[in-house]
PDB file of C-alpha atoms in Angstrom:
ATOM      1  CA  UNK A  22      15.879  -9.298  23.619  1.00 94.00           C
ATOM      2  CA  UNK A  23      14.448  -5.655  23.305  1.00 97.00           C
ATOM      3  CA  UNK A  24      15.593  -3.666  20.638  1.00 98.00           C
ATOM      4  CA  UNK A  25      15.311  -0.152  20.137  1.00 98.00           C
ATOM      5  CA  UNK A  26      15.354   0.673  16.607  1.00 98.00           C
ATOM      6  CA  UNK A  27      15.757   4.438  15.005  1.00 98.00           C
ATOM      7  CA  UNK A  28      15.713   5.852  11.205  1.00 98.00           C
ATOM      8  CA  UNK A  29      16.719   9.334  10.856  1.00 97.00           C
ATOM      9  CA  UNK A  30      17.425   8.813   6.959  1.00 95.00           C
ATOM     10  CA  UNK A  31      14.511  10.556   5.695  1.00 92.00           C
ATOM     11  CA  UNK A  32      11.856  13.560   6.226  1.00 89.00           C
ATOM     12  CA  UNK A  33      10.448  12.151   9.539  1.00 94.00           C
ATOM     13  CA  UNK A  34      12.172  10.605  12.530  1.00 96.00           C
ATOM     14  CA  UNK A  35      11.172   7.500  13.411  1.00 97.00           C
ATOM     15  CA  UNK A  36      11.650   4.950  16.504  1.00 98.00           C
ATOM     16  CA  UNK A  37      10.276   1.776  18.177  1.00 98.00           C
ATOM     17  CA  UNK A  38      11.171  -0.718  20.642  1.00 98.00           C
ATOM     18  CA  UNK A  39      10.744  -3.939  19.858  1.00 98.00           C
ATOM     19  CA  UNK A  40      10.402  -7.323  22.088  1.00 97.00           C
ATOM     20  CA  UNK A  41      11.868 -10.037  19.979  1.00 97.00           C
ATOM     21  CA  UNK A  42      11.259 -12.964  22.104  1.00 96.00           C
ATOM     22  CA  UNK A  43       7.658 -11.987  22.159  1.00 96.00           C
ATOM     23  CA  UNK A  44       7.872 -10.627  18.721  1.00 96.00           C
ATOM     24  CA  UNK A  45       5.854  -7.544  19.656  1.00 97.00           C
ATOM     25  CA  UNK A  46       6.779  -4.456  19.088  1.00 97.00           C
ATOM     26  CA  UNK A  47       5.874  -2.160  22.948  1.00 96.00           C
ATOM     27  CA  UNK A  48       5.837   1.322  21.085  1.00 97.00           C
ATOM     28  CA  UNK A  49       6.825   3.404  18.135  1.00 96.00           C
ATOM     29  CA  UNK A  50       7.311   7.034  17.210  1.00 95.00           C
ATOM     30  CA  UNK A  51       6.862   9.018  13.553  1.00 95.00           C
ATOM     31  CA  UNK A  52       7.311  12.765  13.522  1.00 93.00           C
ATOM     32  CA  UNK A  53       7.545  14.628  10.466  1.00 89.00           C
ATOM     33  CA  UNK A  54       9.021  17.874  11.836  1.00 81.00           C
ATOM     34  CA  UNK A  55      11.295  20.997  10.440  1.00 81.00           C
ATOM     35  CA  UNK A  56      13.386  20.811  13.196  1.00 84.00           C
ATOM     36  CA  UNK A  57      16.686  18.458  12.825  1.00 90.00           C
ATOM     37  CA  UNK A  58      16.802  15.231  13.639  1.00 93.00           C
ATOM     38  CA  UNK A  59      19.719  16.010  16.260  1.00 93.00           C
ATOM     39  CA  UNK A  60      16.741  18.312  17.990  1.00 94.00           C
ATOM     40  CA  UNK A  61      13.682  15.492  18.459  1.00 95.00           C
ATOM     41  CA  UNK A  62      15.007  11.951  17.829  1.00 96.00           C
ATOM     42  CA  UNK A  63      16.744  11.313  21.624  1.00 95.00           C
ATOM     43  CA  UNK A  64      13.385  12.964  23.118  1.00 96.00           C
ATOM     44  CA  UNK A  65      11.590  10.470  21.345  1.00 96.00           C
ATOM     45  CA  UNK A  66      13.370   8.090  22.605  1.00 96.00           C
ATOM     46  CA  UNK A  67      13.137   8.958  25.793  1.00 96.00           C
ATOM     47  CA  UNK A  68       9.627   9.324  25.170  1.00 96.00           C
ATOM     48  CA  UNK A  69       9.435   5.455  24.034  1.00 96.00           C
ATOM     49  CA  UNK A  70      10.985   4.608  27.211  1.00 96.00           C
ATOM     50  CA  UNK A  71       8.621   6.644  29.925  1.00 96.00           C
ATOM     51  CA  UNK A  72       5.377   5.401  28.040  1.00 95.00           C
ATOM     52  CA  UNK A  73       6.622   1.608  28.565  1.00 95.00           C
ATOM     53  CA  UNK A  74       8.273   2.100  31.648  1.00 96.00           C
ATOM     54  CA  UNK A  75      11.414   0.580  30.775  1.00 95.00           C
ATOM     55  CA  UNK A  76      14.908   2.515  31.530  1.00 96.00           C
ATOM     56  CA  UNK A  77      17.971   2.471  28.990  1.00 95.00           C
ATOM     57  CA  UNK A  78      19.184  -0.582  30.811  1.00 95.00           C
ATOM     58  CA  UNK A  79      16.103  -2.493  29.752  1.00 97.00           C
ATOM     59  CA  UNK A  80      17.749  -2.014  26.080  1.00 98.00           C
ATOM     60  CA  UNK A  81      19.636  -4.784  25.012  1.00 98.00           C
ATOM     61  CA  UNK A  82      20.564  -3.467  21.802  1.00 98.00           C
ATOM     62  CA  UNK A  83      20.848  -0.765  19.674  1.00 98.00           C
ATOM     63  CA  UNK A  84      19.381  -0.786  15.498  1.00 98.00           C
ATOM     64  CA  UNK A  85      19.438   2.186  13.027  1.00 98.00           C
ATOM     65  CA  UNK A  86      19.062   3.302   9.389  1.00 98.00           C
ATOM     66  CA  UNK A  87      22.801   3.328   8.124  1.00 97.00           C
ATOM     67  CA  UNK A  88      21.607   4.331   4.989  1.00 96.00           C
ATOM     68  CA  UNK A  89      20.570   5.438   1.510  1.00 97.00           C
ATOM     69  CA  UNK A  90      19.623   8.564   2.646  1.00 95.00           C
ATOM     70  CA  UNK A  91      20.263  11.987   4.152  1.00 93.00           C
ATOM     71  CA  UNK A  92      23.824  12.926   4.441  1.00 93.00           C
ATOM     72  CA  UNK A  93      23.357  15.058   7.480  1.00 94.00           C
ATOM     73  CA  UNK A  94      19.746  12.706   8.910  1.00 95.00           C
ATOM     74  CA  UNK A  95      22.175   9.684   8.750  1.00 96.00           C
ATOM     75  CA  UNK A  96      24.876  10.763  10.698  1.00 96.00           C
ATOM     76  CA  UNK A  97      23.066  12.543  13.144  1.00 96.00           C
ATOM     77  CA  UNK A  98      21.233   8.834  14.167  1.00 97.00           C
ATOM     78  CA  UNK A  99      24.427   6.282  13.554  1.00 98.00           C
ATOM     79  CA  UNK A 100      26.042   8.777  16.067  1.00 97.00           C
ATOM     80  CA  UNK A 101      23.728   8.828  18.110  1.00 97.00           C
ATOM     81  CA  UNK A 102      23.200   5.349  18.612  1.00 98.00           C
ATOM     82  CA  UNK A 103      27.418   4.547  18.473  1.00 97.00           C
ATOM     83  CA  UNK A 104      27.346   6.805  21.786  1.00 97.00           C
ATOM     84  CA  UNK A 105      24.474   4.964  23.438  1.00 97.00           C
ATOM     85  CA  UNK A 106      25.810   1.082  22.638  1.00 98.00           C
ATOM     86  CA  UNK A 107      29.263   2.550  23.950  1.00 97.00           C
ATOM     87  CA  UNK A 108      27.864   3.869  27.159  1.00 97.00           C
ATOM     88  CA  UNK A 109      25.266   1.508  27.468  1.00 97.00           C
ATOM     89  CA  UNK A 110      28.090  -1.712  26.398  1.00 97.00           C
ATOM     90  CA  UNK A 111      25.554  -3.303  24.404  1.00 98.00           C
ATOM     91  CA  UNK A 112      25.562  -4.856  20.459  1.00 98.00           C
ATOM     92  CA  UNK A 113      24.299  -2.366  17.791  1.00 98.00           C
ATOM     93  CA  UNK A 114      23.313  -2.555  14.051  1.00 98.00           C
ATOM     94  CA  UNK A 115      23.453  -0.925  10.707  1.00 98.00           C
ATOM     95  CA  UNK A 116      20.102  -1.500   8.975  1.00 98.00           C
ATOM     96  CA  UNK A 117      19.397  -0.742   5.472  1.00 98.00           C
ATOM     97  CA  UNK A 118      17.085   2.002   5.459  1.00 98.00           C
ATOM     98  CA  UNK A 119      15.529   0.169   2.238  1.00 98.00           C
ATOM     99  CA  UNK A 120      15.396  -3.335   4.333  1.00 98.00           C
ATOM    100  CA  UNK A 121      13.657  -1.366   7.249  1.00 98.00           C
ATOM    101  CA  UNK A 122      10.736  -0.586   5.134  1.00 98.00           C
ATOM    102  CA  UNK A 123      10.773  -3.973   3.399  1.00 98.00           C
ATOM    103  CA  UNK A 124      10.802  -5.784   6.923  1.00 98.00           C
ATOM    104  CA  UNK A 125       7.924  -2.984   7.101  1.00 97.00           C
ATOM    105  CA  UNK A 126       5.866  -4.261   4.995  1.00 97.00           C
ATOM    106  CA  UNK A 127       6.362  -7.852   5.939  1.00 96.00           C
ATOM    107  CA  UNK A 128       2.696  -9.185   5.753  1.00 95.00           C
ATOM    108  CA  UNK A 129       2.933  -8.803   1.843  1.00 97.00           C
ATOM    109  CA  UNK A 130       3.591 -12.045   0.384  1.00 97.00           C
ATOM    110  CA  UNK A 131       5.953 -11.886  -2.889  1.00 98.00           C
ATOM    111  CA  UNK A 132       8.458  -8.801  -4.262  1.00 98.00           C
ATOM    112  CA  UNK A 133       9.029  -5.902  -2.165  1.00 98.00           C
ATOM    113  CA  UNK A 134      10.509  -2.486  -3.765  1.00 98.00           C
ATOM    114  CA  UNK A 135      11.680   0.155  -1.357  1.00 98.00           C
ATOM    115  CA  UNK A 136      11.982   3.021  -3.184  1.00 98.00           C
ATOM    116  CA  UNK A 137      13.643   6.691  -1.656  1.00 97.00           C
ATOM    117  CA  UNK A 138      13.674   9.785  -3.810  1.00 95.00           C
ATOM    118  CA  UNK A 139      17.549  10.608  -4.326  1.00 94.00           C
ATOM    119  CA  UNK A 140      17.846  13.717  -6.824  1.00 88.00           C
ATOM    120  CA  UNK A 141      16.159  14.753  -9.951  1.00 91.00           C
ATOM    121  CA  UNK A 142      14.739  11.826 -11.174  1.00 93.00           C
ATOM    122  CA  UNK A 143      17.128   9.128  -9.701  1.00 95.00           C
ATOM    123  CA  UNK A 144      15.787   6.946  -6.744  1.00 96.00           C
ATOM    124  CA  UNK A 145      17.465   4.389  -4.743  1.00 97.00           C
ATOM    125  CA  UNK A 146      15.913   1.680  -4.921  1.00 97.00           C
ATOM    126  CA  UNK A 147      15.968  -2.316  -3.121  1.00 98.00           C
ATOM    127  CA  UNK A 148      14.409  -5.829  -4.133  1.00 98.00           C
ATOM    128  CA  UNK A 149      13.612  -7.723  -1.649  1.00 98.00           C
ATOM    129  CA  UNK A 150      11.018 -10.990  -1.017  1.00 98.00           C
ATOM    130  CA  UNK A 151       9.019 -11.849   1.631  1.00 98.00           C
ATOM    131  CA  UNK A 152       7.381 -14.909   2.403  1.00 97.00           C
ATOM    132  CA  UNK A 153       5.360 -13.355   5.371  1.00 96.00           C
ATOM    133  CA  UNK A 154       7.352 -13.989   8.182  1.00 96.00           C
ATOM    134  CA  UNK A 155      10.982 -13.630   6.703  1.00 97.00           C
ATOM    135  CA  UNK A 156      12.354 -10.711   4.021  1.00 98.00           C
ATOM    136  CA  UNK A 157      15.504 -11.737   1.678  1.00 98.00           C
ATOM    137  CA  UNK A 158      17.323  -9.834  -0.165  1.00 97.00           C
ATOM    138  CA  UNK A 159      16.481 -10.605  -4.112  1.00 97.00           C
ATOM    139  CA  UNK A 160      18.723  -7.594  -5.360  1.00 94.00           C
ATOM    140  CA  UNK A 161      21.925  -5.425  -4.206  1.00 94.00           C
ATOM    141  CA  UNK A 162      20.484  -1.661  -3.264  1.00 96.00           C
ATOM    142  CA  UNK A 163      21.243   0.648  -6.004  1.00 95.00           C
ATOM    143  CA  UNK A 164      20.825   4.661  -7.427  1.00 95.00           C
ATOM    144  CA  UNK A 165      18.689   4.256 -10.693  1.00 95.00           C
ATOM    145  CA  UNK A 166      16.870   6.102 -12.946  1.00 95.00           C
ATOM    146  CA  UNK A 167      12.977   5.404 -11.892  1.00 95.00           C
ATOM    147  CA  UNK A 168      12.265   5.031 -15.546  1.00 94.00           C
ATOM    148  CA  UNK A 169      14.494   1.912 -15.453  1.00 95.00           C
ATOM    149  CA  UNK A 170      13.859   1.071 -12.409  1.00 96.00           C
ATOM    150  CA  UNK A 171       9.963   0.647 -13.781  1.00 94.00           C
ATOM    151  CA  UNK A 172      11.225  -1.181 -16.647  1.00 94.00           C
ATOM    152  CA  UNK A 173      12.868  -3.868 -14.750  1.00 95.00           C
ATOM    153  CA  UNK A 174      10.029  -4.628 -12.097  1.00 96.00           C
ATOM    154  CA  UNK A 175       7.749  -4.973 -14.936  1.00 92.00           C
ATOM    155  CA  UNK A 176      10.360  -7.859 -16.292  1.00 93.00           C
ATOM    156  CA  UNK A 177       9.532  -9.577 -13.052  1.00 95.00           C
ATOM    157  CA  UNK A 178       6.051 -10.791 -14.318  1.00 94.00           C
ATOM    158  CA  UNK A 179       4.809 -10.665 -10.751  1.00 96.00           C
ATOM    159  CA  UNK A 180       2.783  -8.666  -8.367  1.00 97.00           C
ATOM    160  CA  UNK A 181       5.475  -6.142  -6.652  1.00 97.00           C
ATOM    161  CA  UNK A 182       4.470  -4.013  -3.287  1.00 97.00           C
ATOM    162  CA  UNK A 183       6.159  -0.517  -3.604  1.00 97.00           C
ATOM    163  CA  UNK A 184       7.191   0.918  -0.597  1.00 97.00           C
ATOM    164  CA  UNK A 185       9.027   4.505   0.287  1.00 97.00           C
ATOM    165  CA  UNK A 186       8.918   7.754   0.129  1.00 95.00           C
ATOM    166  CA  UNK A 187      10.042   7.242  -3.600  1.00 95.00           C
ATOM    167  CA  UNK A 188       7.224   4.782  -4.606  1.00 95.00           C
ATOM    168  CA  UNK A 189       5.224   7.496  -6.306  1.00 90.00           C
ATOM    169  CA  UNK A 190       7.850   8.236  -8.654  1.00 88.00           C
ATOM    170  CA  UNK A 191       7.496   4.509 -10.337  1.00 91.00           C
ATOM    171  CA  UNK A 192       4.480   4.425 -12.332  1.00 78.00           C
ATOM    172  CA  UNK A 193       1.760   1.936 -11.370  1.00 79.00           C
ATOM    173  CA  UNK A 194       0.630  -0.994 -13.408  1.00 86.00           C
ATOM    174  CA  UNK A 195      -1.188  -3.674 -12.943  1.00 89.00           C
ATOM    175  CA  UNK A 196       1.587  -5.563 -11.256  1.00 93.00           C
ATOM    176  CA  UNK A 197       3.020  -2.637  -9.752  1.00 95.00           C
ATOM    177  CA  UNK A 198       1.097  -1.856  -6.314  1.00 94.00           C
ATOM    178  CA  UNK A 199       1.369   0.881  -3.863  1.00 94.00           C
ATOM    179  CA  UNK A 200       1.962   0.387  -0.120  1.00 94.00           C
ATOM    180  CA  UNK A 201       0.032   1.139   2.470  1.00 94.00           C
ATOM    181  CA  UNK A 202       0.050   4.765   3.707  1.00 93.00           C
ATOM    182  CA  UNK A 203       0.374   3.357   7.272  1.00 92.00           C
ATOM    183  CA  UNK A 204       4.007   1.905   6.179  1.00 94.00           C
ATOM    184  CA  UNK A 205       5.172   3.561   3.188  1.00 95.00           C
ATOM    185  CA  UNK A 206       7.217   6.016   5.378  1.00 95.00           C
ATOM    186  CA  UNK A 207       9.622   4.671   7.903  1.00 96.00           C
ATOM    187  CA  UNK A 208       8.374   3.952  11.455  1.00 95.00           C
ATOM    188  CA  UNK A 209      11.439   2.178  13.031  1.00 97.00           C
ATOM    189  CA  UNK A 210       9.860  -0.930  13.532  1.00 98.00           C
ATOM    190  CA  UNK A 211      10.863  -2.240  10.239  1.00 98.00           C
ATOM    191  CA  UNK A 212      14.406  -1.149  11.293  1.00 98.00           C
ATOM    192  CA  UNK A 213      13.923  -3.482  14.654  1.00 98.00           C
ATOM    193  CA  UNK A 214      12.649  -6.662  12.578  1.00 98.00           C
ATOM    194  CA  UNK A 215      15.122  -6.739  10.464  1.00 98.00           C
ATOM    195  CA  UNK A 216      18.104  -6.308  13.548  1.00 98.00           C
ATOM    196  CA  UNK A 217      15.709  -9.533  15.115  1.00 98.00           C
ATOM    197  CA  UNK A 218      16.956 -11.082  12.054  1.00 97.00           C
ATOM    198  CA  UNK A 219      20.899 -10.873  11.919  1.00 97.00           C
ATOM    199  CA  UNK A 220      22.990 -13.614  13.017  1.00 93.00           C
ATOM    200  CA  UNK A 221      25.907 -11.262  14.141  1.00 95.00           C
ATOM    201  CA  UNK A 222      25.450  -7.774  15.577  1.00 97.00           C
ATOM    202  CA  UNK A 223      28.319  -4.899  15.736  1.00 97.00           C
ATOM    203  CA  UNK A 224      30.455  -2.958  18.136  1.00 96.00           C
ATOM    204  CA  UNK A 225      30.186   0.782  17.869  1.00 96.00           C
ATOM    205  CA  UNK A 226      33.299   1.274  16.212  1.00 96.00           C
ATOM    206  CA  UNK A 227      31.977  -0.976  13.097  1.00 96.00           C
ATOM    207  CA  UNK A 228      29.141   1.392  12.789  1.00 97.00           C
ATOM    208  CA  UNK A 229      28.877   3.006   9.461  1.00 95.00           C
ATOM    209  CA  UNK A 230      26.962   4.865   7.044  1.00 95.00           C
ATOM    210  CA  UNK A 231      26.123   3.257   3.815  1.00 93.00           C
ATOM    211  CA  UNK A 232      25.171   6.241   1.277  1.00 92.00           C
ATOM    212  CA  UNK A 233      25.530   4.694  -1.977  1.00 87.00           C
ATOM    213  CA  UNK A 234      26.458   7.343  -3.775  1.00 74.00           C
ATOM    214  CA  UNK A 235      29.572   9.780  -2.793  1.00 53.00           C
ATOM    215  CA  UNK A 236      28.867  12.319  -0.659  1.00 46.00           C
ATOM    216  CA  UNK A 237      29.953  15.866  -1.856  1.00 44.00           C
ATOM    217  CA  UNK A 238      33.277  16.376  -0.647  1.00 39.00           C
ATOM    218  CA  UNK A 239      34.336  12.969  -2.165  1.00 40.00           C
ATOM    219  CA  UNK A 240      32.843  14.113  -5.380  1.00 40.00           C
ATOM    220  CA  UNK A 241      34.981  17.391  -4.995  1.00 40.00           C
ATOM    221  CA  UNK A 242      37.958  15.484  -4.444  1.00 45.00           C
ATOM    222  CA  UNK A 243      37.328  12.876  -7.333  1.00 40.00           C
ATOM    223  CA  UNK A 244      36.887  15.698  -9.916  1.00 32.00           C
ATOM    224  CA  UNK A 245      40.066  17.743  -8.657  1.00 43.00           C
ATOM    225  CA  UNK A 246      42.126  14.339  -9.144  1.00 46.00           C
ATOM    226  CA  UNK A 247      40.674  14.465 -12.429  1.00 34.00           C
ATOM    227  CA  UNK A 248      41.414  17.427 -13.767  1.00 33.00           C
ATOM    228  CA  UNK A 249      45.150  16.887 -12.076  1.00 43.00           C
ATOM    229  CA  UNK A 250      45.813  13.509 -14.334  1.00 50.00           C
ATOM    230  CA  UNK A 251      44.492  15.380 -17.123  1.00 46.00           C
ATOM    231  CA  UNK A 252      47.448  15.954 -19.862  1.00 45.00           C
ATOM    232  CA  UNK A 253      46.999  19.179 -21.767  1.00 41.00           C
ATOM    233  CA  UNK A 254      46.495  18.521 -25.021  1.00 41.00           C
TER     234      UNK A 254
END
């Protein structure tokens, strides 16, 4: 199966294509670029395709960040990738943007921390495990303070990899570690490992974005209903 795999979450775009029976991955794109991800990500793509000389009906299926992230960066890449698997009639998948750069950082044996700046000093943050060739899950994603966050991966008592554009923001001990420079940003391939991994893929129409926090119009509405059920006192 060849996956192509995209994350548009963050401040680059990033994506890779990915042979899972061989479990190699035949190319990958970062770009960290002004321009919108609408402008460069389906060039890259195409990109990915010329150098490897494969056409879009060498893709079998379809992987992207579904979020935390940008609002606008996640939208523009689920989008793009619901068109594709519907022209295309071929599986996609929602990925974690916090799993992709777990799956990553796979090597790394023990406690993986994706961490993404979120506002202020919030970060969203996701435990995970890996045993080298597999990443779980340890903890549900979440928006937490970094001081707390800090606090509670010290609790663990056990060497912890931080990965993500938020890792800096979580300060090091001798427990804590930093990633690797190579894959503390997303690159798409961890995005393609962990789609390997599913059991169950999705049809476009399941395709959604996974912010974790309400985006602003939802927060507009919330505090309007709000002030509505408030009785005058």
């Amino acid at each position: 199966m060849w996956i192509l795999g995209m994350d548009t979450s963050g401040t680059v775009a990033a994506t890779a294509l990915y042979d899972a029976a061989e479990q190699r991955v035949l190319a990958q794109q970062v770009r960290s670029t002004k321009r919108t991800h609408s402008q460069v990500i389906l060039p890259m793509v195409q990109r990915l395709l010329d150098d490897t000389e494969l056409s879009w009906q060498d893709v079998d299926g379809l992987a992207v960040a579904n979020g935390p992230g940008s609002y606008t960066g996640l939208r523009i890449g689920i989008a793009a990738v619901k068109a594709m698997a519907f022209a295309l009639e071929i599986p996609c998948a929602g990925i974690s943007t916090l799993a992709g750069l777990a799956w990553q950082n796979l090597s790394w044996q023990g406690y993986i921390c994706a961490v993404m700046a979120a506002r202020q000093t919030l970060v969203y943050a996701g435990l995970y495990y890996s045993d080298g060739t597999q990443v779980t899950a340890v903890q549900p994603n979440c928006l937490i303070e970094s001081a707390a966050l800090s606090r509670q991966l010290a609790q663990l008592n056990a060497p912890v990899l931080l990965t993500g554009d938020g890792a800096a923001a979580i300060a090091q001990t001798e427990t804590l570690h930093m990633g690797s420079p190579a894959v503390r940003l997303q690159n798409g391939t961890g995005i393609c490992l962990a789609a390997a991994a599913l059991e169950q893929w999705q049809r476009p129409a399941e395709l959604m974005p996974e912010y974790l926090q309400l985006v602003k119009v939802e927060k507009d509405r919330n505090l309007q209903q709000t002030m509505q059920n408030t009785q005058p006192l």
